[in-house]
Short mmCIF file of C-alpha atoms in Angstrom, two decimals:
data_model
loop_
_atom_site.label_atom_id
_atom_site.label_comp_id
_atom_site.label_asym_id
_atom_site.label_seq_id
_atom_site.Cartn_x
_atom_site.Cartn_y
_atom_site.Cartn_z
CA MET A 1 12.96 -33.89 5.09
CA LEU A 2 10.15 -32.83 2.74
CA ASN A 3 10.70 -32.94 -1.00
CA ARG A 4 12.02 -29.65 -2.26
CA LEU A 5 8.87 -28.61 -4.12
CA GLU A 6 6.69 -29.03 -1.03
CA MET A 7 9.29 -27.20 1.05
CA LEU A 8 9.15 -24.25 -1.34
CA ARG A 9 5.35 -24.32 -1.42
CA ILE A 10 5.20 -24.04 2.39
CA PHE A 11 7.87 -21.31 2.38
CA VAL A 12 5.95 -19.24 -0.19
CA ALA A 13 2.77 -19.51 1.91
CA ALA A 14 4.71 -18.40 5.00
CA ALA A 15 6.22 -15.46 3.08
CA GLU A 16 2.73 -14.25 2.11
CA ALA A 17 1.16 -14.80 5.55
CA ARG A 18 1.32 -12.77 8.76
CA SER A 19 2.51 -15.77 10.79
CA PHE A 20 3.40 -19.45 10.48
CA LYS A 21 0.02 -20.19 12.06
CA ASP A 22 -1.80 -18.31 9.26
CA ALA A 23 0.28 -20.11 6.63
CA ALA A 24 -0.53 -23.46 8.24
CA ALA A 25 -4.28 -22.69 8.24
CA ARG A 26 -4.13 -21.77 4.55
CA LEU A 27 -2.32 -25.02 3.68
CA GLY A 28 -4.28 -27.27 6.03
CA ILE A 29 -1.21 -28.39 7.98
CA SER A 30 0.12 -27.77 11.47
CA PRO A 31 2.18 -24.67 12.43
CA GLN A 32 4.92 -27.07 13.50
CA ALA A 33 5.07 -28.46 9.94
CA VAL A 34 5.54 -24.92 8.60
CA THR A 35 8.30 -24.25 11.12
CA ARG A 36 10.09 -27.50 10.21
CA ALA A 37 9.83 -26.79 6.47
CA VAL A 38 11.27 -23.29 6.92
CA GLN A 39 14.08 -24.62 9.11
CA ASP A 40 14.91 -27.33 6.55
CA LEU A 41 14.96 -24.77 3.73
CA GLU A 42 17.20 -22.46 5.80
CA ALA A 43 19.58 -25.40 6.30
CA VAL A 44 19.62 -26.12 2.55
CA GLN A 45 20.12 -22.44 1.64
CA GLY A 46 22.56 -21.69 4.44
CA GLU A 47 20.70 -18.41 5.05
CA LEU A 48 18.19 -17.11 7.58
CA LEU A 49 14.80 -16.65 5.87
CA PHE A 50 12.75 -15.16 8.74
CA HIS A 51 13.49 -13.15 11.86
CA ARG A 52 11.45 -14.61 14.73
CA ASN A 53 10.48 -12.90 17.97
CA THR A 54 7.63 -12.93 20.47
CA ARG A 55 5.59 -10.56 18.28
CA GLY A 56 5.72 -12.75 15.15
CA ILE A 57 7.87 -13.26 12.06
CA GLN A 58 9.57 -10.87 9.66
CA ILE A 59 10.97 -12.13 6.37
CA THR A 60 14.63 -11.30 5.72
CA THR A 61 15.94 -9.58 2.61
CA TYR A 62 17.36 -12.89 1.40
CA GLY A 63 14.01 -14.53 2.13
CA GLU A 64 12.17 -11.90 0.03
CA HIS A 65 14.41 -12.56 -2.98
CA LEU A 66 14.01 -16.32 -2.62
CA ALA A 67 10.21 -16.03 -2.22
CA ALA A 68 9.94 -13.98 -5.44
CA GLN A 69 11.75 -16.72 -7.38
CA ALA A 70 10.05 -19.62 -5.61
CA ARG A 71 6.53 -18.23 -6.05
CA ASP A 72 6.65 -18.32 -9.86
CA SER A 73 8.43 -21.68 -9.90
CA VAL A 74 5.81 -23.35 -7.69
CA GLN A 75 2.96 -21.85 -9.71
CA ARG A 76 4.45 -23.06 -13.00
CA VAL A 77 4.72 -26.60 -11.65
CA ASP A 78 1.16 -26.46 -10.24
CA VAL A 79 -0.24 -25.36 -13.61
CA LEU A 80 1.20 -28.49 -15.23
CA PHE A 81 -0.89 -30.70 -12.98
CA GLN A 82 -4.13 -28.72 -12.90
CA PRO A 83 -7.19 -30.07 -14.70
CA ALA A 84 -8.48 -27.59 -17.25
CA THR A 85 -11.44 -26.64 -15.05
CA GLU A 86 -9.14 -25.58 -12.21
CA SER A 87 -7.48 -22.89 -14.31
CA GLU A 88 -10.79 -21.11 -14.91
CA PRO A 89 -10.99 -17.53 -13.54
CA SER A 90 -13.44 -18.64 -10.80
CA GLN A 91 -10.59 -20.59 -9.16
CA VAL A 92 -8.10 -17.70 -9.12
CA GLU A 93 -6.34 -17.11 -5.80
CA GLY A 94 -3.21 -15.56 -4.34
CA VAL A 95 -1.60 -12.14 -4.00
CA VAL A 96 -1.31 -9.59 -6.82
CA ARG A 97 1.22 -6.84 -6.07
CA MET A 98 0.51 -3.54 -7.79
CA THR A 99 1.67 0.06 -8.05
CA ALA A 100 -0.23 3.11 -9.35
CA PRO A 101 -0.23 6.92 -9.01
CA VAL A 102 -2.13 8.04 -5.91
CA ALA A 103 -5.21 9.78 -7.33
CA LEU A 104 -5.49 7.58 -10.42
CA GLY A 105 -5.19 4.50 -8.22
CA ARG A 106 -7.89 5.53 -5.78
CA LEU A 107 -10.32 6.87 -8.38
CA LEU A 108 -9.91 4.35 -11.21
CA ILE A 109 -8.04 1.28 -9.95
CA VAL A 110 -9.62 0.62 -6.55
CA PRO A 111 -13.18 0.27 -7.98
CA VAL A 112 -11.93 -2.43 -10.38
CA LEU A 113 -10.12 -4.27 -7.57
CA LYS A 114 -13.19 -4.11 -5.31
CA ALA A 115 -15.33 -5.70 -8.03
CA LEU A 116 -12.72 -8.42 -8.62
CA GLY A 117 -12.39 -9.04 -4.89
CA ARG A 118 -16.12 -9.57 -4.51
CA LYS A 119 -16.13 -12.05 -7.40
CA HIS A 120 -12.94 -13.93 -6.47
CA GLN A 121 -12.88 -14.43 -2.70
CA GLN A 122 -9.36 -15.97 -2.67
CA LEU A 123 -7.78 -13.09 -4.59
CA ARG A 124 -5.70 -10.68 -2.51
CA PHE A 125 -4.17 -7.31 -3.40
CA ASP A 126 -0.99 -5.62 -2.17
CA VAL A 127 -1.22 -2.10 -3.62
CA GLN A 128 1.40 0.65 -3.45
CA PHE A 129 0.09 4.11 -4.35
CA SER A 130 2.84 6.59 -5.19
CA ASP A 131 3.30 9.48 -7.61
CA THR A 132 6.94 8.38 -8.03
CA HIS A 133 7.44 5.73 -10.71
CA ALA A 134 8.24 2.32 -9.23
CA ASP A 135 10.52 -0.21 -10.89
CA VAL A 136 8.24 -3.22 -11.04
CA VAL A 137 11.15 -5.52 -11.86
CA ASP A 138 13.35 -4.49 -8.92
CA ASP A 139 10.41 -4.04 -6.53
CA ARG A 140 8.90 -7.44 -7.46
CA ILE A 141 5.56 -5.88 -8.43
CA ASP A 142 3.22 -7.87 -10.66
CA ILE A 143 1.25 -5.05 -12.33
CA GLY A 144 1.89 -1.33 -12.67
CA VAL A 145 -0.23 1.59 -13.86
CA ARG A 146 1.39 4.68 -15.37
CA PHE A 147 0.02 8.01 -16.55
CA GLY A 148 2.24 9.34 -19.32
CA SER A 149 4.87 7.91 -21.66
CA MET A 150 5.84 4.23 -21.57
CA ARG A 151 8.95 3.24 -23.50
CA ASP A 152 10.57 0.54 -21.36
CA SER A 153 11.05 -2.69 -23.35
CA ARG A 154 11.24 -4.76 -20.14
CA TYR A 155 7.45 -4.50 -19.79
CA VAL A 156 4.37 -5.85 -21.49
CA ALA A 157 2.27 -2.67 -21.70
CA ARG A 158 -1.29 -1.96 -22.84
CA ARG A 159 -2.44 1.58 -23.58
CA VAL A 160 -5.94 2.40 -22.34
CA ALA A 161 -8.18 5.47 -22.61
CA PRO A 162 -6.23 8.76 -22.97
CA GLN A 163 -6.86 11.49 -20.42
CA PRO A 164 -6.90 15.25 -21.11
CA PHE A 165 -5.31 17.87 -18.87
CA ARG A 166 -7.52 20.70 -17.57
CA THR A 167 -6.27 24.00 -16.17
CA VAL A 168 -8.96 24.95 -13.68
CA GLY A 169 -10.02 27.27 -10.89
CA THR A 170 -13.10 27.67 -8.72
CA PRO A 171 -15.79 30.24 -9.59
CA GLU A 172 -14.89 32.13 -6.38
CA LEU A 173 -11.20 32.27 -7.32
CA ILE A 174 -12.06 33.59 -10.78
CA ALA A 175 -14.43 36.18 -9.31
CA ALA A 176 -11.60 37.44 -7.07
CA HIS A 177 -8.68 37.34 -9.53
CA GLY A 178 -10.12 36.91 -13.02
CA LYS A 179 -9.16 34.25 -15.53
CA PRO A 180 -5.54 33.99 -16.73
CA LYS A 181 -5.18 35.86 -20.03
CA ASN A 182 -2.36 33.59 -21.24
CA ILE A 183 0.08 31.00 -19.92
CA GLU A 184 2.60 33.53 -18.58
CA HIS A 185 -0.16 35.36 -16.71
CA LEU A 186 -0.37 32.32 -14.39
CA HIS A 187 2.82 33.52 -12.67
CA GLU A 188 0.89 36.56 -11.40
CA LEU A 189 -2.07 34.56 -10.06
CA PRO A 190 -2.50 32.18 -7.10
CA THR A 191 -1.54 28.68 -8.23
CA THR A 192 -0.91 25.21 -6.83
CA SER A 193 1.89 22.78 -7.66
CA LEU A 194 2.71 19.11 -7.16
CA ARG A 195 6.25 18.28 -6.03
CA ASP A 196 8.13 15.47 -7.78
CA GLN A 197 9.44 13.42 -4.86
CA SER A 198 12.31 12.00 -6.92
CA THR A 199 13.75 15.48 -7.67
CA GLY A 200 12.22 17.73 -5.00
CA LYS A 201 11.10 20.14 -7.74
CA ALA A 202 7.56 21.00 -8.83
CA TRP A 203 6.10 19.12 -11.76
CA PRO A 204 5.64 21.47 -14.75
CA TRP A 205 2.25 22.35 -16.20
CA TYR A 206 1.88 21.23 -19.82
CA PHE A 207 0.25 23.14 -22.67
CA ALA A 208 -0.26 22.89 -26.42
CA SER A 209 2.67 22.89 -28.88
CA GLY A 210 5.07 21.52 -26.27
CA GLN A 211 4.87 24.56 -24.00
CA HIS A 212 5.28 24.06 -20.27
CA ILE A 213 5.83 26.21 -17.20
CA SER A 214 6.37 25.79 -13.49
CA PRO A 215 4.47 28.51 -11.57
CA LEU A 216 7.06 30.71 -9.86
CA ASN A 217 5.43 31.18 -6.46
CA PRO A 218 2.71 28.59 -5.92
CA ARG A 219 0.37 29.39 -3.07
CA PHE A 220 0.07 25.68 -2.30
CA LEU A 221 2.86 23.15 -2.96
CA SER A 222 2.52 19.49 -1.97
CA SER A 223 3.98 16.07 -2.76
CA ASP A 224 0.46 14.57 -2.48
CA SER A 225 -1.73 14.87 -5.58
CA GLU A 226 -4.92 14.54 -3.56
CA ALA A 227 -3.84 17.31 -1.17
CA GLU A 228 -3.18 19.57 -4.16
CA PHE A 229 -6.59 18.66 -5.58
CA ASP A 230 -8.26 19.59 -2.27
CA ALA A 231 -6.45 22.95 -2.35
CA ILE A 232 -7.66 23.62 -5.91
CA LEU A 233 -11.24 22.70 -4.96
CA ALA A 234 -11.01 24.97 -1.91
CA GLY A 235 -10.14 27.91 -4.19
CA LEU A 236 -6.55 28.43 -2.99
CA GLY A 237 -5.24 28.67 -6.53
CA PHE A 238 -5.48 27.65 -10.16
CA GLY A 239 -4.22 24.15 -10.87
CA GLN A 240 -3.78 21.64 -13.63
CA LEU A 241 -5.55 18.29 -13.29
CA PRO A 242 -6.14 15.21 -15.43
CA GLY A 243 -9.67 14.73 -16.69
CA PHE A 244 -10.40 11.81 -14.37
CA MET A 245 -9.99 14.20 -11.41
CA ALA A 246 -11.43 17.40 -12.87
CA ASP A 247 -14.31 16.52 -15.21
CA GLU A 248 -16.90 15.55 -12.60
CA HIS A 249 -16.34 18.85 -10.77
CA ILE A 250 -16.39 20.89 -13.99
CA ALA A 251 -19.76 19.32 -14.88
CA ALA A 252 -21.08 20.17 -11.40
CA GLY A 253 -19.87 23.80 -11.63
CA ARG A 254 -17.37 23.46 -8.77
CA LEU A 255 -14.44 24.04 -11.15
CA VAL A 256 -14.15 26.16 -14.29
CA PRO A 257 -11.71 25.32 -17.12
CA VAL A 258 -9.44 28.15 -18.29
CA LEU A 259 -6.85 28.54 -21.08
CA GLN A 260 -8.77 25.92 -23.07
CA LYS A 261 -7.19 26.92 -26.38
CA ASP A 262 -3.81 26.04 -24.84
CA GLN A 263 -4.90 22.62 -23.58
CA PRO A 264 -2.18 20.00 -24.30
CA ASP A 265 -2.67 16.71 -26.10
CA PRO A 266 -4.13 13.98 -23.86
CA TRP A 267 -1.80 11.65 -21.98
CA ASP A 268 -2.21 7.89 -22.08
CA ILE A 269 -2.75 5.54 -19.17
CA TYR A 270 -0.75 2.31 -19.43
CA ILE A 271 -1.28 -0.99 -17.64
CA TYR A 272 1.99 -2.94 -17.63
CA ARG A 273 3.73 -5.97 -16.20
CA PRO A 274 7.27 -7.38 -16.39
CA GLN A 275 8.19 -9.67 -19.26
CA ARG A 276 8.94 -12.88 -17.36
CA GLY A 277 7.91 -16.46 -18.08
CA PRO A 278 4.36 -17.80 -17.87
CA VAL A 279 1.83 -15.38 -16.39
CA PRO A 280 -0.10 -16.79 -13.37
CA ALA A 281 -3.88 -16.84 -13.79
CA ARG A 282 -4.45 -14.28 -11.01
CA ILE A 283 -2.12 -11.73 -12.66
CA ARG A 284 -3.56 -12.28 -16.12
CA LEU A 285 -7.09 -11.86 -14.74
CA VAL A 286 -6.34 -8.57 -12.96
CA PHE A 287 -4.25 -7.24 -15.86
CA ASP A 288 -6.95 -7.99 -18.44
CA GLU A 289 -9.75 -6.63 -16.24
CA LEU A 290 -7.89 -3.35 -15.69
CA VAL A 291 -7.28 -2.97 -19.43
CA THR A 292 -10.95 -3.66 -20.19
CA GLU A 293 -12.43 -1.37 -17.53
CA LEU A 294 -10.06 1.56 -18.06
CA SER A 295 -10.56 1.40 -21.82
CA ARG A 296 -14.31 2.11 -21.50
#
């Protein structure tokens, strides 16, 4: 039987790979050696770690929990034996699991990850885009991005550039219906709304002095922020967007800001990670790069 550290190292590689063959290629060993290591670990744990069938492998729920614990343990041991030059950013490798809001993730996060991926060929990303807040502790996510308040003491969080909210409409929509005279007037005009998937209700629109409304009869309601954005840009209704989505189109004349005197205070973007033990080099690299690039 392999020593327990090597057994865990092989198991972690198998958990991150699509097959035992892929894990073997990554480690420079035979697929049979991976199979034996997994079988030995299953015998030690007394639990099935992978479902096997003719189409491949699928990690079990127990296996996922064990892999999350084993991954950090193996990395901490490896760091102890690395020469200083091997811990340089150029040697970073492995998977970084992330979560971010849909539009913010695609517009601001993906460009940073693409640049990092080109520079660090062994770095891999597992990214979950969702407008519902994920629990990075329970979901075993390494780095999260949030737009709005951040008060959870379980996380190490860094605030980056604040983003304004813009209430906007297309020139064609304004020509047909006029600009809203005040916040309440929005109820009488075509509007769009974004549904909060955790409650099923529409997210409110925010304005100065703590005011907020939810348009009564939105012409377009969606749980997808990008679909709502497309509807706003197509002139289906007035909408409220963060600056990172709206400002380029305002500058180009495709959208027109309205109710500017009622614009709310900007919201902050936070990059955060769980507070847990030593931080692997790959996570620290991605975390720090996101903070730097989004703070510009």
